[in-house]
PDB file of C-alpha atoms in Angstrom:
ATOM      1  CA  UNK A  16       0.000   0.000   0.000  1.00 78.00           C
ATOM      2  CA  UNK A  17       3.042   2.285   0.232  1.00 79.00           C
ATOM      3  CA  UNK A  18       4.166   1.527  -3.298  1.00 79.00           C
ATOM      4  CA  UNK A  19       7.545   0.410  -4.643  1.00 84.00           C
ATOM      5  CA  UNK A  20       9.562   2.965  -2.657  1.00 81.00           C
ATOM      6  CA  UNK A  21       9.293   0.880   0.534  1.00 87.00           C
ATOM      7  CA  UNK A  22      10.262  -2.730   1.111  1.00 89.00           C
ATOM      8  CA  UNK A  23       8.995  -4.365   4.291  1.00 90.00           C
ATOM      9  CA  UNK A  24      11.419  -6.846   5.868  1.00 93.00           C
ATOM     10  CA  UNK A  25      10.035  -8.654   8.931  1.00 93.00           C
ATOM     11  CA  UNK A  26      12.590  -9.652  11.557  1.00 94.00           C
ATOM     12  CA  UNK A  27      12.033 -13.032  13.205  1.00 94.00           C
ATOM     13  CA  UNK A  28      12.955 -13.578  16.852  1.00 95.00           C
ATOM     14  CA  UNK A  29      14.754 -16.787  17.808  1.00 95.00           C
ATOM     15  CA  UNK A  30      12.309 -19.528  18.756  1.00 94.00           C
ATOM     16  CA  UNK A  31       9.489 -17.909  16.743  1.00 93.00           C
ATOM     17  CA  UNK A  32       8.019 -18.645  13.314  1.00 90.00           C
ATOM     18  CA  UNK A  33      10.608 -19.967  10.891  1.00 92.00           C
ATOM     19  CA  UNK A  34      13.192 -19.933  13.715  1.00 93.00           C
ATOM     20  CA  UNK A  35      11.061 -22.020  16.069  1.00 90.00           C
ATOM     21  CA  UNK A  36      13.723 -24.719  16.380  1.00 88.00           C
ATOM     22  CA  UNK A  37      16.227 -22.262  17.857  1.00 94.00           C
ATOM     23  CA  UNK A  38      16.596 -21.688  21.623  1.00 95.00           C
ATOM     24  CA  UNK A  39      14.516 -18.872  23.105  1.00 95.00           C
ATOM     25  CA  UNK A  40      16.312 -15.802  24.439  1.00 95.00           C
ATOM     26  CA  UNK A  41      17.442 -15.914  28.041  1.00 93.00           C
ATOM     27  CA  UNK A  42      17.824 -12.137  28.400  1.00 94.00           C
ATOM     28  CA  UNK A  43      16.840  -8.868  26.773  1.00 95.00           C
ATOM     29  CA  UNK A  44      20.468  -8.164  25.866  1.00 95.00           C
ATOM     30  CA  UNK A  45      20.690 -11.502  24.039  1.00 96.00           C
ATOM     31  CA  UNK A  46      17.617 -10.563  22.000  1.00 97.00           C
ATOM     32  CA  UNK A  47      19.119  -7.178  21.085  1.00 97.00           C
ATOM     33  CA  UNK A  48      22.410  -8.756  19.974  1.00 97.00           C
ATOM     34  CA  UNK A  49      20.654 -11.353  17.831  1.00 97.00           C
ATOM     35  CA  UNK A  50      18.186  -8.951  16.211  1.00 97.00           C
ATOM     36  CA  UNK A  51      20.937  -6.427  15.499  1.00 97.00           C
ATOM     37  CA  UNK A  52      22.801  -9.197  13.667  1.00 96.00           C
ATOM     38  CA  UNK A  53      19.673 -10.211  11.710  1.00 95.00           C
ATOM     39  CA  UNK A  54      19.038  -6.611  10.654  1.00 96.00           C
ATOM     40  CA  UNK A  55      22.684  -5.917   9.784  1.00 96.00           C
ATOM     41  CA  UNK A  56      22.577  -8.847   7.347  1.00 94.00           C
ATOM     42  CA  UNK A  57      19.752  -7.085   5.471  1.00 93.00           C
ATOM     43  CA  UNK A  58      21.398  -3.673   5.190  1.00 93.00           C
ATOM     44  CA  UNK A  59      22.756  -2.786   1.766  1.00 90.00           C
ATOM     45  CA  UNK A  60      23.499   0.899   2.183  1.00 89.00           C
ATOM     46  CA  UNK A  61      19.921   1.980   1.496  1.00 90.00           C
ATOM     47  CA  UNK A  62      18.073   4.211   3.913  1.00 93.00           C
ATOM     48  CA  UNK A  63      16.092   2.158   6.452  1.00 95.00           C
ATOM     49  CA  UNK A  64      13.632   2.688   9.288  1.00 96.00           C
ATOM     50  CA  UNK A  65      12.782   0.401  12.204  1.00 97.00           C
ATOM     51  CA  UNK A  66       9.292  -0.302  13.528  1.00 97.00           C
ATOM     52  CA  UNK A  67       8.453  -2.221  16.685  1.00 97.00           C
ATOM     53  CA  UNK A  68       5.262  -2.792  18.670  1.00 96.00           C
ATOM     54  CA  UNK A  69       5.088  -3.450  22.431  1.00 93.00           C
ATOM     55  CA  UNK A  70       8.161  -5.557  23.329  1.00 94.00           C
ATOM     56  CA  UNK A  71       9.245  -4.935  19.740  1.00 96.00           C
ATOM     57  CA  UNK A  72       9.286  -1.179  20.393  1.00 96.00           C
ATOM     58  CA  UNK A  73      11.866  -1.510  23.163  1.00 95.00           C
ATOM     59  CA  UNK A  74      13.886  -3.970  21.091  1.00 97.00           C
ATOM     60  CA  UNK A  75      13.781  -1.630  18.072  1.00 97.00           C
ATOM     61  CA  UNK A  76      14.973   1.257  20.251  1.00 97.00           C
ATOM     62  CA  UNK A  77      17.916  -0.676  21.689  1.00 97.00           C
ATOM     63  CA  UNK A  78      18.830  -2.117  18.284  1.00 97.00           C
ATOM     64  CA  UNK A  79      18.715   1.412  16.821  1.00 97.00           C
ATOM     65  CA  UNK A  80      21.109   2.536  19.541  1.00 96.00           C
ATOM     66  CA  UNK A  81      23.571  -0.274  18.769  1.00 97.00           C
ATOM     67  CA  UNK A  82      23.358   0.289  15.008  1.00 97.00           C
ATOM     68  CA  UNK A  83      23.878   4.033  15.465  1.00 96.00           C
ATOM     69  CA  UNK A  84      27.023   3.397  17.482  1.00 94.00           C
ATOM     70  CA  UNK A  85      28.292   1.376  14.524  1.00 94.00           C
ATOM     71  CA  UNK A  86      27.552   4.164  12.074  1.00 94.00           C
ATOM     72  CA  UNK A  87      24.334   2.638  10.681  1.00 95.00           C
ATOM     73  CA  UNK A  88      21.615   4.843  12.094  1.00 95.00           C
ATOM     74  CA  UNK A  89      18.046   4.281  10.901  1.00 96.00           C
ATOM     75  CA  UNK A  90      16.400   7.225   9.160  1.00 95.00           C
ATOM     76  CA  UNK A  91      13.375   6.895  11.458  1.00 97.00           C
ATOM     77  CA  UNK A  92      12.314   4.877  14.504  1.00 98.00           C
ATOM     78  CA  UNK A  93       8.656   3.971  15.021  1.00 98.00           C
ATOM     79  CA  UNK A  94       7.766   2.759  18.523  1.00 97.00           C
ATOM     80  CA  UNK A  95       4.247   1.501  19.069  1.00 96.00           C
ATOM     81  CA  UNK A  96       2.290   0.415  22.139  1.00 93.00           C
ATOM     82  CA  UNK A  97       5.109   0.990  24.622  1.00 93.00           C
ATOM     83  CA  UNK A  98       6.026   3.400  27.387  1.00 92.00           C
ATOM     84  CA  UNK A  99       9.343   5.241  27.157  1.00 93.00           C
ATOM     85  CA  UNK A 100      12.278   2.976  28.115  1.00 92.00           C
ATOM     86  CA  UNK A 101      12.885   4.508  31.555  1.00 90.00           C
ATOM     87  CA  UNK A 102       9.158   4.290  32.386  1.00 84.00           C
ATOM     88  CA  UNK A 103       8.701   0.630  31.423  1.00 67.00           C
ATOM     89  CA  UNK A 104       7.745  -0.987  34.696  1.00 64.00           C
ATOM     90  CA  UNK A 105       5.576  -4.133  34.685  1.00 58.00           C
ATOM     91  CA  UNK A 106       2.699  -4.054  37.169  1.00 61.00           C
ATOM     92  CA  UNK A 107       3.008  -7.807  37.694  1.00 65.00           C
ATOM     93  CA  UNK A 108       5.354 -10.574  36.627  1.00 76.00           C
ATOM     94  CA  UNK A 109       3.160 -12.414  34.141  1.00 78.00           C
ATOM     95  CA  UNK A 110       5.909 -14.818  33.082  1.00 81.00           C
ATOM     96  CA  UNK A 111       5.864 -16.403  36.572  1.00 74.00           C
ATOM     97  CA  UNK A 112       2.151 -17.284  36.429  1.00 78.00           C
ATOM     98  CA  UNK A 113       1.076 -20.890  36.010  1.00 77.00           C
ATOM     99  CA  UNK A 114      -0.387 -21.881  32.655  1.00 76.00           C
ATOM    100  CA  UNK A 115      -4.019 -21.400  33.689  1.00 76.00           C
ATOM    101  CA  UNK A 116      -3.459 -17.886  35.038  1.00 80.00           C
ATOM    102  CA  UNK A 117      -1.219 -16.999  32.097  1.00 78.00           C
ATOM    103  CA  UNK A 118      -3.972 -17.961  29.666  1.00 77.00           C
ATOM    104  CA  UNK A 119      -6.463 -15.815  31.604  1.00 79.00           C
ATOM    105  CA  UNK A 120      -4.110 -12.839  31.371  1.00 78.00           C
ATOM    106  CA  UNK A 121      -3.644 -13.354  27.630  1.00 77.00           C
ATOM    107  CA  UNK A 122      -7.413 -13.481  27.100  1.00 75.00           C
ATOM    108  CA  UNK A 123      -7.802 -10.295  29.155  1.00 74.00           C
ATOM    109  CA  UNK A 124      -5.129  -8.500  27.149  1.00 74.00           C
ATOM    110  CA  UNK A 125      -6.541  -9.561  23.786  1.00 70.00           C
ATOM    111  CA  UNK A 126      -4.364  -9.973  20.719  1.00 65.00           C
ATOM    112  CA  UNK A 127      -3.954 -13.755  21.117  1.00 72.00           C
ATOM    113  CA  UNK A 128      -6.585 -15.883  19.307  1.00 71.00           C
ATOM    114  CA  UNK A 129      -8.704 -17.678  21.907  1.00 70.00           C
ATOM    115  CA  UNK A 130      -8.937 -20.661  19.557  1.00 70.00           C
ATOM    116  CA  UNK A 131      -5.181 -21.107  20.043  1.00 70.00           C
ATOM    117  CA  UNK A 132      -5.445 -20.922  23.829  1.00 69.00           C
ATOM    118  CA  UNK A 133      -8.414 -23.327  23.887  1.00 73.00           C
ATOM    119  CA  UNK A 134      -6.504 -25.993  21.948  1.00 76.00           C
ATOM    120  CA  UNK A 135      -4.338 -27.976  24.433  1.00 78.00           C
ATOM    121  CA  UNK A 136      -1.705 -29.054  21.897  1.00 81.00           C
ATOM    122  CA  UNK A 137      -1.315 -25.524  20.491  1.00 77.00           C
ATOM    123  CA  UNK A 138      -1.266 -23.997  23.960  1.00 77.00           C
ATOM    124  CA  UNK A 139       1.449 -26.433  25.000  1.00 80.00           C
ATOM    125  CA  UNK A 140       3.490 -25.374  21.969  1.00 82.00           C
ATOM    126  CA  UNK A 141       3.054 -21.610  22.227  1.00 84.00           C
ATOM    127  CA  UNK A 142       2.827 -20.898  25.977  1.00 86.00           C
ATOM    128  CA  UNK A 143       6.589 -21.403  26.581  1.00 88.00           C
ATOM    129  CA  UNK A 144       7.315 -18.954  23.744  1.00 90.00           C
ATOM    130  CA  UNK A 145       4.860 -16.387  25.107  1.00 89.00           C
ATOM    131  CA  UNK A 146       6.207 -16.884  28.632  1.00 90.00           C
ATOM    132  CA  UNK A 147       9.782 -16.309  27.420  1.00 92.00           C
ATOM    133  CA  UNK A 148       8.714 -13.094  25.666  1.00 92.00           C
ATOM    134  CA  UNK A 149       7.144 -11.832  28.883  1.00 90.00           C
ATOM    135  CA  UNK A 150      10.265 -12.821  30.829  1.00 92.00           C
ATOM    136  CA  UNK A 151      12.632 -10.714  28.726  1.00 93.00           C
ATOM    137  CA  UNK A 152      10.106  -7.875  28.536  1.00 90.00           C
ATOM    138  CA  UNK A 153       9.637  -7.794  32.308  1.00 89.00           C
ATOM    139  CA  UNK A 154      13.384  -7.932  32.934  1.00 88.00           C
ATOM    140  CA  UNK A 155      14.080  -4.983  30.633  1.00 90.00           C
ATOM    141  CA  UNK A 156      16.145  -2.090  31.947  1.00 89.00           C
ATOM    142  CA  UNK A 157      17.370   0.811  29.856  1.00 89.00           C
ATOM    143  CA  UNK A 158      20.748  -0.358  28.598  1.00 87.00           C
ATOM    144  CA  UNK A 159      22.304   3.121  28.250  1.00 90.00           C
ATOM    145  CA  UNK A 160      20.405   5.792  30.242  1.00 86.00           C
ATOM    146  CA  UNK A 161      22.017   8.665  28.303  1.00 89.00           C
ATOM    147  CA  UNK A 162      21.355   7.189  24.858  1.00 89.00           C
ATOM    148  CA  UNK A 163      20.089   9.726  22.308  1.00 95.00           C
ATOM    149  CA  UNK A 164      19.387   8.804  18.684  1.00 96.00           C
ATOM    150  CA  UNK A 165      20.138  11.024  15.701  1.00 94.00           C
ATOM    151  CA  UNK A 166      16.943  10.019  13.898  1.00 96.00           C
ATOM    152  CA  UNK A 167      13.302  11.111  14.322  1.00 96.00           C
ATOM    153  CA  UNK A 168      11.131   9.056  16.665  1.00 97.00           C
ATOM    154  CA  UNK A 169       7.402   8.532  16.100  1.00 97.00           C
ATOM    155  CA  UNK A 170       5.359   7.127  18.983  1.00 97.00           C
ATOM    156  CA  UNK A 171       2.100   5.307  18.253  1.00 97.00           C
ATOM    157  CA  UNK A 172      -0.497   4.275  20.820  1.00 95.00           C
ATOM    158  CA  UNK A 173      -4.098   3.121  21.099  1.00 94.00           C
ATOM    159  CA  UNK A 174      -6.461   5.757  22.472  1.00 93.00           C
ATOM    160  CA  UNK A 175      -8.184   3.177  24.694  1.00 91.00           C
ATOM    161  CA  UNK A 176      -4.986   1.907  26.308  1.00 86.00           C
ATOM    162  CA  UNK A 177      -4.718   3.007  29.932  1.00 75.00           C
ATOM    163  CA  UNK A 178      -1.492   4.788  30.799  1.00 80.00           C
ATOM    164  CA  UNK A 179       0.053   8.059  31.873  1.00 83.00           C
ATOM    165  CA  UNK A 180       0.645  10.820  29.338  1.00 89.00           C
ATOM    166  CA  UNK A 181       4.264  11.065  30.492  1.00 90.00           C
ATOM    167  CA  UNK A 182       4.828   7.438  29.430  1.00 90.00           C
ATOM    168  CA  UNK A 183       4.416   8.581  25.822  1.00 93.00           C
ATOM    169  CA  UNK A 184       5.865  12.104  26.004  1.00 94.00           C
ATOM    170  CA  UNK A 185       9.058  10.860  27.658  1.00 94.00           C
ATOM    171  CA  UNK A 186      10.141   9.154  24.443  1.00 96.00           C
ATOM    172  CA  UNK A 187      11.175  12.631  23.268  1.00 96.00           C
ATOM    173  CA  UNK A 188      14.314  12.579  25.421  1.00 95.00           C
ATOM    174  CA  UNK A 189      15.809   9.826  23.228  1.00 96.00           C
ATOM    175  CA  UNK A 190      16.160  11.821  20.015  1.00 97.00           C
ATOM    176  CA  UNK A 191      17.847  15.048  18.994  1.00 95.00           C
ATOM    177  CA  UNK A 192      15.733  15.111  15.843  1.00 95.00           C
ATOM    178  CA  UNK A 193      11.974  15.436  15.233  1.00 95.00           C
ATOM    179  CA  UNK A 194       9.554  13.792  17.645  1.00 96.00           C
ATOM    180  CA  UNK A 195       5.906  13.009  16.901  1.00 96.00           C
ATOM    181  CA  UNK A 196       2.979  11.225  18.541  1.00 96.00           C
ATOM    182  CA  UNK A 197       0.114   9.490  16.761  1.00 96.00           C
ATOM    183  CA  UNK A 198      -3.042   8.119  18.365  1.00 95.00           C
ATOM    184  CA  UNK A 199      -5.040   5.289  16.781  1.00 96.00           C
ATOM    185  CA  UNK A 200      -8.446   3.918  17.658  1.00 94.00           C
ATOM    186  CA  UNK A 201      -8.304   0.913  19.981  1.00 92.00           C
ATOM    187  CA  UNK A 202      -6.396  -0.599  22.843  1.00 90.00           C
ATOM    188  CA  UNK A 203      -2.918  -2.123  23.064  1.00 89.00           C
ATOM    189  CA  UNK A 204      -3.439  -4.230  19.927  1.00 89.00           C
ATOM    190  CA  UNK A 205      -4.782  -1.408  17.739  1.00 94.00           C
ATOM    191  CA  UNK A 206      -2.082  -2.425  15.260  1.00 92.00           C
ATOM    192  CA  UNK A 207      -4.066  -5.602  14.437  1.00 90.00           C
ATOM    193  CA  UNK A 208      -7.319  -3.779  13.691  1.00 92.00           C
ATOM    194  CA  UNK A 209      -7.983  -3.816   9.942  1.00 94.00           C
ATOM    195  CA  UNK A 210      -9.958  -0.585  10.289  1.00 95.00           C
ATOM    196  CA  UNK A 211      -6.753   1.202  11.284  1.00 96.00           C
ATOM    197  CA  UNK A 212      -4.759   0.064   8.236  1.00 95.00           C
ATOM    198  CA  UNK A 213      -5.459   3.092   5.985  1.00 94.00           C
ATOM    199  CA  UNK A 214      -4.428   5.526   8.735  1.00 95.00           C
ATOM    200  CA  UNK A 215      -1.383   3.429   9.650  1.00 95.00           C
ATOM    201  CA  UNK A 216      -0.117   3.496   6.054  1.00 91.00           C
ATOM    202  CA  UNK A 217      -0.948   7.191   5.708  1.00 92.00           C
ATOM    203  CA  UNK A 218       1.081   8.053   8.822  1.00 94.00           C
ATOM    204  CA  UNK A 219       3.945   5.809   7.734  1.00 92.00           C
ATOM    205  CA  UNK A 220       4.097   7.428   4.315  1.00 89.00           C
ATOM    206  CA  UNK A 221       3.859  10.920   5.766  1.00 90.00           C
ATOM    207  CA  UNK A 222       6.563  10.256   8.369  1.00 92.00           C
ATOM    208  CA  UNK A 223       8.913   8.815   5.750  1.00 90.00           C
ATOM    209  CA  UNK A 224       8.085  11.699   3.410  1.00 80.00           C
ATOM    210  CA  UNK A 225       6.982   9.468   0.542  1.00 65.00           C
ATOM    211  CA  UNK A 226       5.563  11.225  -2.523  1.00 57.00           C
ATOM    212  CA  UNK A 227       1.787  11.118  -2.949  1.00 53.00           C
TER     213      UNK A 227
END
C-alpha cells in the first residue's frame, strides 16, 4: 500500500516462526544482539527505518542505539504500544504465572486468538514462547540511560490503552531530531485492527516523506 519505494522486511525472533527450532532468548540483551545481527545482514546501504510494537518497540529502540554506534543509524524509529524505556515498569510478573493464570491474562489483554489458547496441543506449543517473551520484557532495563538517537522518533499508541501521558511524552528525550505522537483507535493491539490500516499506512508514508 506504500508503493515500490518501501520494502517491508520482517525480523524473526529466535524460537518464533521460521526460527522455532532455535533456543529462546534468556535475556533482553541476548535478543538485542541477535536482532541487530539479523538486521545488519539485510542492510545494503539503502536508507532504512525500524518499527516495533510493544516488546518490539523496546527492542527496536535498543537495536537502533547499537546500530547508530556502529555508524548505521536508521532514518526513522517507530515505537508503538510501549512506554518510554525509563518508564517501562511491569505491574506484575506475568511470566511467573502458572499456565491457567497466564492464559487468563492473555485473554484479558486480547491480541492472542482464543482458539489457540483453547486448543491444548497448540497452547502447549506456544505458551513457553509467550512466557519467554514476557520474561525478557519484564526484565528490561534501559541499557544506556544517556542514549540519544540522531533520527526522528514517532510514537504510536491506542487511544483506549490506559497509561500516563508522560509514558508517551518521555520518548522525546531519546532523540535530537523530530519527535511526533500518533493516536489510533483501539487498545494495546490497535495495530491488528484492519480498520486502522489506511491511517497506519498514511502516517507511515507521511513520516517517511513518501511522494503522494
